[in-house]
CSV table of C-alpha atoms and ligand atoms in Angstrom, one decimal:
chain,number,residue,atom,x,y,z
A,24,UNK,CA,135.5,60.7,73.5
A,25,UNK,CA,132.8,57.8,74.0
A,26,UNK,CA,133.3,55.8,76.7
A,27,UNK,CA,134.3,52.5,74.2
A,28,UNK,CA,131.7,49.5,74.5
A,29,UNK,CA,133.3,46.1,74.9
A,30,UNK,CA,134.3,43.6,71.6
A,31,UNK,CA,135.4,45.2,68.3
A,32,UNK,CA,133.6,47.4,67.0
A,33,UNK,CA,133.4,47.2,63.7
A,34,UNK,CA,131.9,49.5,61.1
A,35,UNK,CA,130.7,47.9,58.0
A,36,UNK,CA,130.6,49.4,54.1
A,37,UNK,CA,128.8,48.0,51.3
A,38,UNK,CA,129.4,49.7,47.7
A,39,UNK,CA,128.7,46.7,45.2
A,40,UNK,CA,125.9,46.8,43.5
A,41,UNK,CA,122.9,48.9,43.8
A,42,UNK,CA,122.4,49.4,47.2
A,43,UNK,CA,124.5,51.7,49.3
A,44,UNK,CA,125.2,50.3,53.0
A,45,UNK,CA,126.5,51.3,56.2
A,46,UNK,CA,126.4,49.5,59.3
A,47,UNK,CA,128.0,49.0,62.7
A,48,UNK,CA,128.5,45.4,64.3
A,49,UNK,CA,129.5,44.7,67.9
A,50,UNK,CA,131.8,41.5,67.8
A,51,UNK,CA,132.9,39.7,71.0
A,52,UNK,CA,133.9,36.2,71.6
A,53,UNK,CA,132.5,33.0,70.1
A,54,UNK,CA,130.8,34.2,67.4
A,55,UNK,CA,128.7,36.6,68.7
A,56,UNK,CA,128.1,39.8,68.0
A,57,UNK,CA,125.6,42.7,67.9
A,58,UNK,CA,123.9,44.8,65.2
A,59,UNK,CA,124.5,48.4,66.2
A,60,UNK,CA,123.0,50.2,63.4
A,61,UNK,CA,122.3,49.2,59.7
A,62,UNK,CA,121.4,51.5,56.9
A,63,UNK,CA,120.7,50.4,53.3
A,64,UNK,CA,119.9,52.9,50.1
A,65,UNK,CA,118.4,51.2,47.9
A,66,UNK,CA,118.6,52.3,44.2
A,67,UNK,CA,116.0,50.2,43.1
A,68,UNK,CA,113.8,53.7,41.7
A,69,UNK,CA,116.7,55.2,39.8
A,70,UNK,CA,117.7,51.7,38.3
A,71,UNK,CA,113.9,50.6,37.7
A,72,UNK,CA,113.8,52.6,34.1
A,73,UNK,CA,116.3,50.6,32.7
A,74,UNK,CA,115.0,47.5,34.2
A,75,UNK,CA,118.4,45.9,35.3
A,76,UNK,CA,121.2,47.8,37.5
A,77,UNK,CA,123.2,50.7,35.6
A,78,UNK,CA,126.4,50.7,36.8
A,79,UNK,CA,127.6,54.6,36.2
A,80,UNK,CA,124.6,56.0,38.0
A,81,UNK,CA,124.9,52.8,40.4
A,82,UNK,CA,128.9,55.3,40.8
A,83,UNK,CA,127.1,57.9,41.7
A,84,UNK,CA,124.4,57.6,43.4
A,85,UNK,CA,127.0,55.8,46.3
A,86,UNK,CA,128.7,59.0,46.1
A,87,UNK,CA,126.1,61.2,47.2
A,88,UNK,CA,124.9,59.5,49.6
A,89,UNK,CA,127.6,56.8,51.1
A,90,UNK,CA,129.4,59.9,53.7
A,91,UNK,CA,125.7,60.8,54.9
A,92,UNK,CA,124.6,57.3,55.5
A,93,UNK,CA,128.3,56.9,57.8
A,94,UNK,CA,127.3,59.9,59.5
A,95,UNK,CA,123.8,58.4,60.1
A,96,UNK,CA,125.4,54.8,61.8
A,97,UNK,CA,127.7,56.5,63.9
A,98,UNK,CA,124.7,58.7,65.5
A,99,UNK,CA,122.6,55.4,65.4
A,100,UNK,CA,125.3,53.7,67.6
A,101,UNK,CA,126.7,56.7,69.8
A,102,UNK,CA,130.0,55.6,69.0
A,103,UNK,CA,132.9,58.3,68.0
A,104,UNK,CA,136.3,56.8,65.7
A,105,UNK,CA,137.8,57.2,68.8
A,106,UNK,CA,135.9,53.4,69.5
A,107,UNK,CA,136.3,51.8,66.4
A,108,UNK,CA,138.8,48.4,66.2
A,109,UNK,CA,138.2,47.9,62.4
A,110,UNK,CA,136.6,49.5,59.5
A,111,UNK,CA,135.1,46.8,57.2
A,112,UNK,CA,134.4,47.4,53.5
A,113,UNK,CA,133.6,45.2,50.6
A,114,UNK,CA,136.1,44.8,48.1
A,115,UNK,CA,134.6,42.6,45.3
A,116,UNK,CA,133.5,41.3,43.4
A,117,UNK,CA,130.7,43.8,42.2
A,118,UNK,CA,130.6,46.6,40.1
A,119,UNK,CA,133.8,48.1,39.6
A,120,UNK,CA,132.9,52.2,40.0
A,121,UNK,CA,131.1,50.8,43.0
A,122,UNK,CA,133.7,49.5,44.9
A,123,UNK,CA,136.2,52.2,44.1
A,124,UNK,CA,133.6,54.5,46.1
A,125,UNK,CA,133.3,52.8,48.6
A,126,UNK,CA,137.3,51.6,49.2
A,127,UNK,CA,138.0,55.0,48.5
A,128,UNK,CA,135.9,56.3,51.6
A,129,UNK,CA,137.9,53.3,53.8
A,130,UNK,CA,141.0,53.8,52.7
A,131,UNK,CA,140.3,57.6,53.4
A,132,UNK,CA,138.9,57.1,57.2
A,133,UNK,CA,141.4,54.6,58.1
A,134,UNK,CA,144.3,56.6,57.3
A,135,UNK,CA,142.5,60.0,59.2
A,136,UNK,CA,142.0,57.9,62.4
A,137,UNK,CA,144.5,55.3,62.2
A,138,UNK,CA,141.8,52.4,62.8
A,139,UNK,CA,142.8,49.1,60.5
A,140,UNK,CA,141.0,48.9,57.5
A,141,UNK,CA,139.5,45.3,56.2
A,142,UNK,CA,138.6,44.6,52.6
A,143,UNK,CA,135.7,41.9,52.8
A,144,UNK,CA,135.1,39.5,50.0
A,145,UNK,CA,131.1,40.1,49.6
A,146,UNK,CA,130.6,36.3,49.5
A,147,UNK,CA,132.2,35.6,52.6
A,148,UNK,CA,129.5,38.6,53.5
A,149,UNK,CA,126.8,36.5,52.3
A,150,UNK,CA,128.3,33.1,53.7
A,151,UNK,CA,129.0,33.6,57.6
A,152,UNK,CA,125.6,36.3,58.0
A,153,UNK,CA,123.8,33.3,59.6
A,154,UNK,CA,126.0,32.6,62.2
A,155,UNK,CA,125.3,36.3,62.9
A,156,UNK,CA,121.7,36.0,62.6
A,157,UNK,CA,120.9,32.3,63.2
A,158,UNK,CA,121.6,29.9,66.2
A,159,UNK,CA,124.1,28.0,63.9
A,160,UNK,CA,126.9,27.1,63.5
A,161,UNK,CA,129.7,25.5,61.2
A,162,UNK,CA,130.1,23.6,58.8
A,163,UNK,CA,126.8,24.2,56.5
A,164,UNK,CA,126.4,23.8,52.5
A,165,UNK,CA,125.5,27.5,51.3
A,166,UNK,CA,123.5,28.0,48.5
A,167,UNK,CA,124.1,31.4,47.4
A,168,UNK,CA,121.5,32.5,45.0
A,169,UNK,CA,121.2,36.8,44.2
A,170,UNK,CA,121.1,39.0,41.1
A,171,UNK,CA,124.8,38.1,41.0
A,172,UNK,CA,125.3,34.9,42.5
A,173,UNK,CA,123.8,31.0,41.8
A,174,UNK,CA,126.8,29.3,43.6
A,175,UNK,CA,126.8,26.0,46.3
A,176,UNK,CA,129.7,26.7,48.8
A,177,UNK,CA,130.5,24.1,51.6
A,178,UNK,CA,131.4,26.5,54.5
A,179,UNK,CA,134.1,25.2,56.6
A,180,UNK,CA,134.9,27.5,58.8
A,181,UNK,CA,136.3,31.3,58.9
A,182,UNK,CA,138.4,31.1,55.7
A,183,UNK,CA,137.9,27.5,54.6
A,184,UNK,CA,135.1,27.8,52.3
A,185,UNK,CA,134.7,25.1,48.8
A,186,UNK,CA,132.8,26.1,45.8
A,187,UNK,CA,130.7,22.6,44.3
A,188,UNK,CA,128.4,24.1,42.1
A,189,UNK,CA,128.2,27.7,40.2
A,190,UNK,CA,126.0,29.1,37.2
A,191,UNK,CA,127.4,28.2,33.5
A,192,UNK,CA,125.3,31.3,32.1
A,193,UNK,CA,123.0,33.3,33.9
A,194,UNK,CA,123.3,34.2,37.5
A,195,UNK,CA,119.2,32.9,39.5
A,196,UNK,CA,118.2,35.9,40.2
A,197,UNK,CA,118.7,37.4,36.5
A,198,UNK,CA,117.0,34.8,35.8
A,199,UNK,CA,113.7,35.8,37.5
A,200,UNK,CA,114.7,39.7,36.2
A,201,UNK,CA,114.7,38.9,32.9
A,202,UNK,CA,111.2,37.1,32.4
A,203,UNK,CA,110.8,39.3,34.8
A,204,UNK,CA,111.5,42.3,32.1
A,205,UNK,CA,110.2,40.3,29.1
A,206,UNK,CA,106.5,39.9,30.7
A,207,UNK,CA,106.2,43.8,31.3
A,208,UNK,CA,106.7,43.4,35.1
A,209,UNK,CA,109.2,45.8,37.6
A,210,UNK,CA,112.1,46.2,38.7
A,211,UNK,CA,113.6,44.3,40.4
A,212,UNK,CA,111.8,41.3,38.6
A,213,UNK,CA,112.2,39.0,41.1
A,214,UNK,CA,109.4,39.7,43.9
A,215,UNK,CA,106.9,40.7,41.0
A,216,UNK,CA,107.3,37.4,39.5
A,217,UNK,CA,106.8,35.8,42.9
A,218,UNK,CA,103.2,37.9,43.1
A,219,UNK,CA,101.9,36.6,39.4
A,220,UNK,CA,103.2,33.1,40.0
A,221,UNK,CA,101.2,33.8,43.4
A,222,UNK,CA,97.6,33.2,41.3
A,223,UNK,CA,99.1,30.8,39.3
A,224,UNK,CA,99.0,26.8,38.8
A,225,UNK,CA,103.3,25.9,38.7
A,226,UNK,CA,102.3,22.9,36.4
A,227,UNK,CA,100.4,24.2,34.0
A,228,UNK,CA,103.5,24.6,31.4
A,229,UNK,CA,105.9,22.2,30.8
A,230,UNK,CA,109.5,23.7,30.3
A,231,UNK,CA,113.0,22.7,30.6
A,232,UNK,CA,115.3,22.0,34.4
A,233,UNK,CA,118.5,22.4,32.8
A,234,UNK,CA,121.0,19.8,34.1
A,235,UNK,CA,118.6,18.3,36.4
A,236,UNK,CA,120.2,15.0,37.6
A,237,UNK,CA,123.2,15.7,36.1
A,238,UNK,CA,126.5,14.4,37.6
A,239,UNK,CA,127.4,17.5,39.4
A,240,UNK,CA,126.1,20.5,41.4
A,241,UNK,CA,126.4,23.1,38.4
A,242,UNK,CA,122.9,24.9,37.1
A,243,UNK,CA,122.3,26.6,33.7
A,244,UNK,CA,118.8,29.4,33.8
A,245,UNK,CA,119.5,30.7,30.0
A,246,UNK,CA,117.9,27.5,28.0
A,247,UNK,CA,115.3,28.3,31.0
A,248,UNK,CA,114.9,32.0,29.8
A,249,UNK,CA,114.9,31.4,26.8
A,250,UNK,CA,112.0,28.3,26.3
A,251,UNK,CA,110.2,30.5,28.6
A,252,UNK,CA,109.9,33.9,26.9
A,253,UNK,CA,109.5,31.5,23.2
A,254,UNK,CA,106.4,29.9,24.9
A,255,UNK,CA,105.1,33.1,25.9
A,256,UNK,CA,105.5,34.6,22.4
A,257,UNK,CA,103.7,31.3,21.0
A,258,UNK,CA,100.4,32.1,23.2
A,259,UNK,CA,100.3,36.1,23.0
A,260,UNK,CA,98.3,37.9,23.6
A,261,UNK,CA,98.7,36.6,27.3
A,262,UNK,CA,95.4,36.8,29.2
A,263,UNK,CA,95.8,37.4,33.4
A,264,UNK,CA,95.3,34.3,33.7
A,265,UNK,CA,97.8,32.5,31.7
A,266,UNK,CA,100.3,35.2,33.0
A,267,UNK,CA,99.6,33.9,36.7
A,268,UNK,CA,99.8,30.2,35.4
A,269,UNK,CA,102.8,31.3,32.7
A,270,UNK,CA,104.9,32.7,36.1
A,271,UNK,CA,104.0,30.5,38.5
A,272,UNK,CA,105.6,27.6,36.1
A,273,UNK,CA,108.9,29.5,35.2
A,274,UNK,CA,109.1,30.2,39.4
A,275,UNK,CA,109.0,26.3,39.7
A,276,UNK,CA,110.9,25.4,36.8
A,277,UNK,CA,113.6,27.7,38.6
A,278,UNK,CA,113.1,26.0,42.0
A,279,UNK,CA,112.9,22.1,41.2
A,280,UNK,CA,116.7,23.2,39.4
A,281,UNK,CA,117.9,24.7,42.4
A,282,UNK,CA,116.5,21.8,45.4
A,283,UNK,CA,117.6,19.3,42.0
A,284,UNK,CA,121.7,20.9,42.3
A,285,UNK,CA,121.5,21.0,46.5
A,286,UNK,CA,120.4,17.6,46.4
A,287,UNK,CA,123.3,16.7,44.5
A,288,UNK,CA,125.1,18.4,46.6
A,289,UNK,CA,124.7,16.7,49.4
A,290,UNK,CA,125.5,13.5,47.5
A,291,UNK,CA,128.4,14.5,46.8
A,292,UNK,CA,129.8,16.2,50.2
A,293,UNK,CA,129.0,12.7,51.7
A,294,UNK,CA,131.5,11.3,49.1
A,295,UNK,CA,133.9,14.0,49.3
A,296,UNK,CA,134.3,15.0,52.8
A,297,UNK,CA,132.3,12.0,55.3
A,298,UNK,CA,134.2,13.6,58.2
A,299,UNK,CA,131.7,16.6,57.8
A,300,UNK,CA,129.1,15.0,58.6
A,301,UNK,CA,126.9,18.6,57.4
A,302,UNK,CA,123.3,19.4,59.3
A,303,UNK,CA,122.2,22.4,58.2
A,304,UNK,CA,121.8,23.6,54.3
A,305,UNK,CA,121.1,27.6,54.3
A,306,UNK,CA,120.1,29.8,51.8
A,307,UNK,CA,121.1,33.1,51.2
A,308,UNK,CA,121.2,36.2,48.9
A,309,UNK,CA,118.0,38.2,47.0
A,310,UNK,CA,116.4,35.2,45.8
A,311,UNK,CA,116.2,33.8,49.5
A,312,UNK,CA,113.3,35.7,50.1
A,313,UNK,CA,111.8,33.6,47.5
A,314,UNK,CA,108.3,32.3,50.0
A,315,UNK,CA,108.2,29.4,47.3
A,316,UNK,CA,111.2,28.5,47.3
A,317,UNK,CA,111.9,28.9,51.4
A,318,UNK,CA,109.1,26.4,51.6
A,319,UNK,CA,110.1,24.1,49.1
A,320,UNK,CA,113.2,23.7,51.0
A,321,UNK,CA,112.1,23.4,53.9
A,322,UNK,CA,110.2,20.6,52.7
A,323,UNK,CA,113.0,18.8,51.1
A,324,UNK,CA,115.3,19.2,54.2
A,325,UNK,CA,112.7,17.6,56.5
A,326,UNK,CA,112.8,15.0,54.4
A,327,UNK,CA,116.8,14.8,54.6
A,328,UNK,CA,117.0,15.1,57.8
A,329,UNK,CA,118.7,18.3,57.7
A,330,UNK,CA,118.2,21.6,59.5
A,331,UNK,CA,116.9,24.7,56.8
A,332,UNK,CA,118.7,28.2,57.7
A,333,UNK,CA,117.6,30.7,55.9
A,334,UNK,CA,118.8,34.7,57.9
A,335,UNK,CA,115.8,37.0,58.3
A,336,UNK,CA,115.0,38.8,54.6
A,337,UNK,CA,117.7,42.4,55.0
A,338,UNK,CA,120.0,40.0,55.8
A,339,UNK,CA,119.8,37.7,53.0
A,340,UNK,CA,119.6,40.6,50.0
A,341,UNK,CA,123.0,42.7,49.9
A,342,UNK,CA,123.5,45.0,53.4
A,343,UNK,CA,126.7,46.1,55.6
A,344,UNK,CA,126.6,44.6,58.2
A,345,UNK,CA,127.6,40.8,56.6
A,346,UNK,CA,130.7,43.4,55.5
A,347,UNK,CA,131.3,44.2,59.2
A,348,UNK,CA,130.4,40.8,60.7
A,349,UNK,CA,133.4,39.4,58.2
A,350,UNK,CA,135.7,42.3,58.7
A,351,UNK,CA,135.8,41.8,62.0
A,352,UNK,CA,136.0,37.7,62.4
A,353,UNK,CA,138.6,38.5,60.2
A,354,UNK,CA,140.5,40.9,62.1
A,355,UNK,CA,139.8,38.5,65.6
A,356,UNK,CA,141.9,36.0,63.6
A,357,UNK,CA,144.9,38.2,63.3
A,358,UNK,CA,144.2,39.4,60.3
A,359,UNK,CA,143.6,43.4,58.3
A,360,UNK,CA,144.5,45.2,55.3
A,361,UNK,CA,147.3,47.7,53.7
A,362,UNK,CA,145.5,51.7,52.3
A,363,UNK,CA,147.5,49.6,49.1
A,364,UNK,CA,144.8,46.8,48.7
A,365,UNK,CA,142.5,46.9,44.8
A,366,UNK,CA,138.8,46.8,44.5
A,367,UNK,CA,138.5,43.6,42.5
A,368,UNK,CA,135.3,43.3,40.1
A,369,UNK,CA,135.9,39.5,39.8
A,370,UNK,CA,137.3,37.7,43.2
A,371,UNK,CA,136.2,33.7,43.8
A,372,UNK,CA,135.9,33.1,47.2
A,373,UNK,CA,137.9,30.3,47.4
A,374,UNK,CA,140.5,33.2,46.7
A,375,UNK,CA,140.4,34.7,50.7
A,376,UNK,CA,140.9,31.0,52.0
A,377,UNK,CA,143.2,30.8,54.9
A,378,UNK,CA,146.0,28.3,55.0
B,192,KG4,O1,121.3,39.8,46.6
B,192,KG4,P1,120.8,40.7,45.8
B,192,KG4,O2,119.8,41.9,46.5
B,192,KG4,O3,121.9,41.2,45.0
B,192,KG4,C1,122.5,40.9,44.5
B,192,KG4,O4,122.2,40.5,42.9
B,192,KG4,O5,123.8,40.9,44.3
B,192,KG4,O6,119.6,40.1,45.0
B,192,KG4,C2,119.0,40.6,44.0
B,192,KG4,C3,118.2,39.3,43.5
B,192,KG4,C4,117.0,40.4,42.4
B,192,KG4,O7,117.7,39.4,41.0
B,192,KG4,C5,115.8,40.5,42.3
B,192,KG4,O8,115.0,40.2,41.6
B,192,KG4,C6,116.1,38.6,43.5
B,192,KG4,O9,117.1,38.6,44.2
B,192,KG4,N1,114.8,38.4,44.0
B,192,KG4,C7,114.3,37.2,43.9
B,192,KG4,C8,112.9,37.7,45.7
B,192,KG4,N2,113.6,38.6,46.3
B,192,KG4,C9,114.5,39.7,45.3
B,192,KG4,N3,114.0,36.9,43.3
B,192,KG4,C10,112.3,35.7,43.7
B,192,KG4,N4,111.8,35.9,44.6
B,192,KG4,C11,112.3,36.9,45.3
B,192,KG4,N5,110.4,37.6,46.5
B,193,ZN,ZN1,125.0,39.8,47.4
């Protein structure tokens, strides 16, 4: 038996979309944690020919790789199951087949080893990440921008989340991916479109900024995507310079929408919750890897006298560290789940609030 280190050792498992991920995090008091292993296997190559995630392929790939990643993580951390305090697994929201793979594995391990099981909401993982990876503390406004989500959330404390804005149609990552697919760029489209946009003029084409200046914090990208496709079709054939201008203009329109909605959220929070005095703005999710967005959010935060925080890219995109971390914090607060919990394709973050 390996000697147990101090604090809580948590195994995290994430299989909600197209990354098979396993991590081990050691959690100490006062929101301090140490990453002992972080394994991620991206399925991008498998989904790339289809221009999007194929759920059946994703589930099968999780089945093929999850056990091996768990073994690798245990080896990295030099721990055996005698040393664990919790097994945290993403229980939703996400693709149901993938979630079931992760949960069946986590439940089997928990049953065999008697280590407590904690079902984690994937969004809570993203929401709590900056506490581990950055020198920050509650409360903050979180702009969660990924392939599946586009939300503005007030993160007040563990289990105290209020969604103040969401997309009415596509998630922002989807808006990047769909436009990139239309332009014949690779998958995932966000990073490809960003690369192309580097050489373009962001104000070459006039595209709409849906919902801008509306008195709420919601987003909408479907009309912008349609306008982009219509505009591109109207100028075909598109030469290299024009396609860079198109990509840059589209990216700028998206960023303007995100920052405008963020700005509105600050006003709304000040009005509704003056007691909170929020000073920190956090961006997370895969789209937070976009350098132009980060630059412009940084500038915007400065203007507002607030601090902009974005976790390192590998912790903005899907990973199991955030699941181990969120699960460990819940376990520290006395929570655990029975083996009867189920995977949930849909699971709003506010449903995990602690009263
Ligand atoms: O968080 P994530 O890894 O997975 C989930 O969707 O949950 O986010 C993936 C999304 C994809 O839509 C991808 O195109 C987008 O994040 N993305 C980007 C960039 N890097 C990833 N979008 C814009 N610019 C980027 N640099
Ligand atoms: Zn995610």
